[in-house]
XYZ file of C-alpha atoms in Angstrom:
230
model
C 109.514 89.169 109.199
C 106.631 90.299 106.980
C 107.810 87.789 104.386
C 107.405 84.667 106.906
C 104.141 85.953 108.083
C 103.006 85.997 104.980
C 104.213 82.473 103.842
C 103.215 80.907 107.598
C 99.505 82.494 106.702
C 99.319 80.336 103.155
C 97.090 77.611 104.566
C 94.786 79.380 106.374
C 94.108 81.759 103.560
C 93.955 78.861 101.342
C 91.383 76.518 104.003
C 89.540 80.367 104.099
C 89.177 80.194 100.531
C 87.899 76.499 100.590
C 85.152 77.270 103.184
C 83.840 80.162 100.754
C 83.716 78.051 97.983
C 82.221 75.314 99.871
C 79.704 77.942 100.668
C 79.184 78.854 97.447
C 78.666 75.401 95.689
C 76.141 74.313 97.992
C 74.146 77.770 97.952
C 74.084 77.530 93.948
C 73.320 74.119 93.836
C 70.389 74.734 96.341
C 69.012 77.613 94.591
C 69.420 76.917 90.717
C 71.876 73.553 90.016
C 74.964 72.276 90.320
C 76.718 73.794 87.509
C 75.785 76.884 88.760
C 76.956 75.913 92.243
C 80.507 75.236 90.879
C 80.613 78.744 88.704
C 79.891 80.014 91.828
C 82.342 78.644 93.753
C 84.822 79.151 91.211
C 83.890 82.730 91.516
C 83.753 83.298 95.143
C 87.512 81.827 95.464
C 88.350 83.442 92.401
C 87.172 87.183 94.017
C 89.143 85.787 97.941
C 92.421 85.162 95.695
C 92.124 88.599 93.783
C 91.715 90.237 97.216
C 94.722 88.791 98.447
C 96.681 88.964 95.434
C 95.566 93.115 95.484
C 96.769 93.150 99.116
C 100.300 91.823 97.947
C 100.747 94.413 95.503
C 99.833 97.053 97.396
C 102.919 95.943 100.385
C 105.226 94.847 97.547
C 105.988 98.639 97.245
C 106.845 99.197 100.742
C 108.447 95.936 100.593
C 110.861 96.512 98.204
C 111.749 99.978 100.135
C 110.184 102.020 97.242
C 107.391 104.901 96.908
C 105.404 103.871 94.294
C 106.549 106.721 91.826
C 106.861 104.376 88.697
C 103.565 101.739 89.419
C 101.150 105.243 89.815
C 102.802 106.856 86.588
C 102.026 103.544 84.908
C 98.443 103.897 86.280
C 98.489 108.009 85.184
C 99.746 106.778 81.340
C 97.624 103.906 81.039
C 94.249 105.554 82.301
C 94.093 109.145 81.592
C 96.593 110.211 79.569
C 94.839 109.512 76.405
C 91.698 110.498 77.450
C 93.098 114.441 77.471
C 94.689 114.451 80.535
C 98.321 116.028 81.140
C 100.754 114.594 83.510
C 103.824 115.792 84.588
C 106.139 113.937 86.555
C 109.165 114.910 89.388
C 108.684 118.664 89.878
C 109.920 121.125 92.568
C 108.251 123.126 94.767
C 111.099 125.799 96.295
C 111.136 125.589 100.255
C 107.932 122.514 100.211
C 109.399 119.279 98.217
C 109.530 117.779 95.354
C 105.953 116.914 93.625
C 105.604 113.227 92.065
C 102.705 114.033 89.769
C 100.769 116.897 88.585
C 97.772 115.911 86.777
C 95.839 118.486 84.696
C 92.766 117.586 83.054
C 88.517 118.992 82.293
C 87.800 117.803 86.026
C 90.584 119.913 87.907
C 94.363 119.806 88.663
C 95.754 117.181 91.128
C 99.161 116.466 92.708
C 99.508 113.324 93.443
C 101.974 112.267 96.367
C 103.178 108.558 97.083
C 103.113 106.966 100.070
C 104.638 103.393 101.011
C 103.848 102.530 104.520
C 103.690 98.721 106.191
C 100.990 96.583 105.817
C 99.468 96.802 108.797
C 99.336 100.581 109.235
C 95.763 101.730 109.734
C 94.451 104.846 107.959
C 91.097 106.210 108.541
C 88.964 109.092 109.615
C 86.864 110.472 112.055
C 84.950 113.212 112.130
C 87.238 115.100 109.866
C 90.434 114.719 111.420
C 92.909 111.856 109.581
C 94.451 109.111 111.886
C 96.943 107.484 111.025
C 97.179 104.224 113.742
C 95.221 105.776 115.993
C 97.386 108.806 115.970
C 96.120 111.894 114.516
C 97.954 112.408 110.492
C 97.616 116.460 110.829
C 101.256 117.033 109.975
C 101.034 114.830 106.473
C 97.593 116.407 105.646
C 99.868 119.563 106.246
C 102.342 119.296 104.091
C 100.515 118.118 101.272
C 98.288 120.955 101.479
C 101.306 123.444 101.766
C 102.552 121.807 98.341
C 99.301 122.033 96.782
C 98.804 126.038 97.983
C 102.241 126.736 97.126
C 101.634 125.163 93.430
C 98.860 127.100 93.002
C 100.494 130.470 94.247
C 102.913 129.514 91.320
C 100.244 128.551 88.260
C 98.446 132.044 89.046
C 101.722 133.601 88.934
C 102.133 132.302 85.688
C 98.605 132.427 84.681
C 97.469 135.588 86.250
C 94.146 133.588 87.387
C 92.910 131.463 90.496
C 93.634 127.656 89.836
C 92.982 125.221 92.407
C 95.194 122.085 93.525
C 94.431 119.503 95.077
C 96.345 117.002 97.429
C 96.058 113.522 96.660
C 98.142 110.762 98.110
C 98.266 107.356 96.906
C 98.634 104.524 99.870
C 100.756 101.556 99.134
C 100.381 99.144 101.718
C 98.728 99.839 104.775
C 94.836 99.363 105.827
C 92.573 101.811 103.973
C 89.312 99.568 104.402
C 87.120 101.800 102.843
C 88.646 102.461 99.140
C 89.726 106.094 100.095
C 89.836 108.463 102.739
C 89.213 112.245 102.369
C 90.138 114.213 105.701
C 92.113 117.531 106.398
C 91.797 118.439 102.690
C 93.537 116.005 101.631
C 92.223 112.559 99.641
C 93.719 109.134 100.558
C 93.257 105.815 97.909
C 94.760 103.575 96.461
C 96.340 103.720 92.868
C 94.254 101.685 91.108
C 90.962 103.874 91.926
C 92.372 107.431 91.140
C 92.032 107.729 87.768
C 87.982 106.821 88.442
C 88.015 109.113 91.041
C 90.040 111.737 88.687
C 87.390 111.182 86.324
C 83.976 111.009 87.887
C 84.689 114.753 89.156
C 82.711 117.455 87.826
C 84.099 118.941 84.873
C 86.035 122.599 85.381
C 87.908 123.718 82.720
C 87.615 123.310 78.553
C 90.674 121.866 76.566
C 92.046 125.314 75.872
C 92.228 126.037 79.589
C 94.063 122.491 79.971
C 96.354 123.506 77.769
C 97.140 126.753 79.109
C 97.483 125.534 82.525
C 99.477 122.365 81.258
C 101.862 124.657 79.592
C 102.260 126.840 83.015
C 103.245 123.297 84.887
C 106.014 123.024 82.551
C 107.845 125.847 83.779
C 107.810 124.679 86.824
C 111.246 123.725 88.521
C 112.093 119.520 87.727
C 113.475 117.745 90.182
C 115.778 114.770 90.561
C 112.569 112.544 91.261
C 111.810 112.793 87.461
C 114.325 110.765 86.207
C 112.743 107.918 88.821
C 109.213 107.658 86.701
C 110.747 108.087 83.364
C-alpha cells in the first residue's frame, strides 16, 4: 500500500517541484539576472528532490521490515570512528535487551537504539512528555532509560567510578519534523545527524578515560544482534 502511494504521489511531487523552481527563476531573474534565476531554480528543485529522496531512505528501513542496525553502524564507522571514538556493536544487557550500539568517546558514552516505524507515524514533544501519534511514548522512553541505567550499573562495576549513559534512539521512518526530539531522558533523531550531535557535546573525559571505559564495554555480554552489523 505504501509502495502505490508513493508511486500515485510522483506527479504531484514532481508539478510541486516545478512550481518552486518556477518560483525561483523568476525571483533570480528579477533580482540579479537570468543566469542566476536558472542556478536558482536548479537549486531550489535540487534541495525539494533531496528532501524527498531523504524521506525515502528514512521508510526504506521500515520498508524492507528491518531496524536500521547496519545503515547507523555505517554512519558510527564512517563519522566518528576515526575521529577517537569507540563503538561497539550487539551487546547484552541481562534481564533489559540487547544494546545495538555503545558509543564511547571525549563528549560522553551513548547507546544508541534503532527504531523502524511507518512513515507516517508522528513523533514529537510537549512539554516534556514524548508522544508518539498523539499517544504518550512513556513506556519506550522507559525502557531505553532502564538499558542505559542498567549499563551504567555495569561500567562502574567494572570501573569502580560513576559513568553516565545516555539513551539515544535513531528514527527510521516516521515524522520527526524538527531534526530530533529530546523528551523523558531520552534523545530522538535521525541517523544522519547523530554523529553532529555526538560531537558538538561538551567534552567529558580525556583519551585515557576512553580507553578505560572502552575496554570495560568489552566485557560486556555480546549478543546475537552483533553478527547483524558486522
Amino acid at each position: 500500500m505504501h509502495e502505490q502511494l508513493w508511486a500515485q504521489g510522483l506527479r504531484r511531487r514532481l508539478q510541486i517541484r516545478g512550481g518552486i523552481a518556477a518560483a525561483a527563476l523568476i525571483l533570480g531573474t528579477v533580482a540579479v539576472a537570468f543566469w542566476f534565476g536558472l542556478l536558482a531554480a536548479a537549486l531550489a528543485a535540487g534541495i525539494d528532490a533531496l528532501w524527498h529522496w531523504r524521506q525515502r531512505l528514512a521508510s526504506s528501513v521500515w520498508r524492507k521490515g528491518q531496524r536500521g542496525e547496519r545503515r547507523t553502524a555505517r554512519v558510527l564507522r564512517l563519522a566518528l570512528e576515526w575521529r577517537g571514538y569507540k563503538v561497539l556493536h550487539g551487546r547484552s544487557v541481562p534481564g533489559r535487551g540487547q544494546i545495538d550500539h555503545l558509543v564511547i568517546g571525549s563528549t560522553g558514552v551513548m547507546l544508541v537504539d534503532n527504531r523502524a516505524v511507518p512513515p507516517e507515524t508522528e513523533i514529537a514533544q510537549y512539554r516534556g512528555t514524548l508522544y508518539i501519534d498523539d499517544r504518550p511514548g512513556g513506556k519506550v522512553a522507559a525502557e531505553l532509560r532502564e538499558m542505559a541505567d542498567k549499563t551504567a550499573e555495569m561500567l562502574r562495576e567494572r570501573l569502580g567510578d560513576d559513568i553516565a549513559v545516555e539513551p539515544v534512539a535513531i528514527v527510521w521512518g516516521g515524522d520527526l519534523r524538527r531534526g530530533h526530539v529530546g523528551a523523558e531522558g531520552v534523545t530522538i533523531l535521525r541517523a544522519h545527524r547523530l554523529s553532529g550531535w555526538i560531537r558538538n557535546r561538551r567534552a567529558r573525559y580525556t583519551p585515557e578515560q576512553v580507553a578505560a571505559i572502552f575496554d570495560a564495554a568489552t566485557r560486556l555480554p555480546i549478543s546475537r544482534q552483533a553478527l547483524i552489523v558486522r
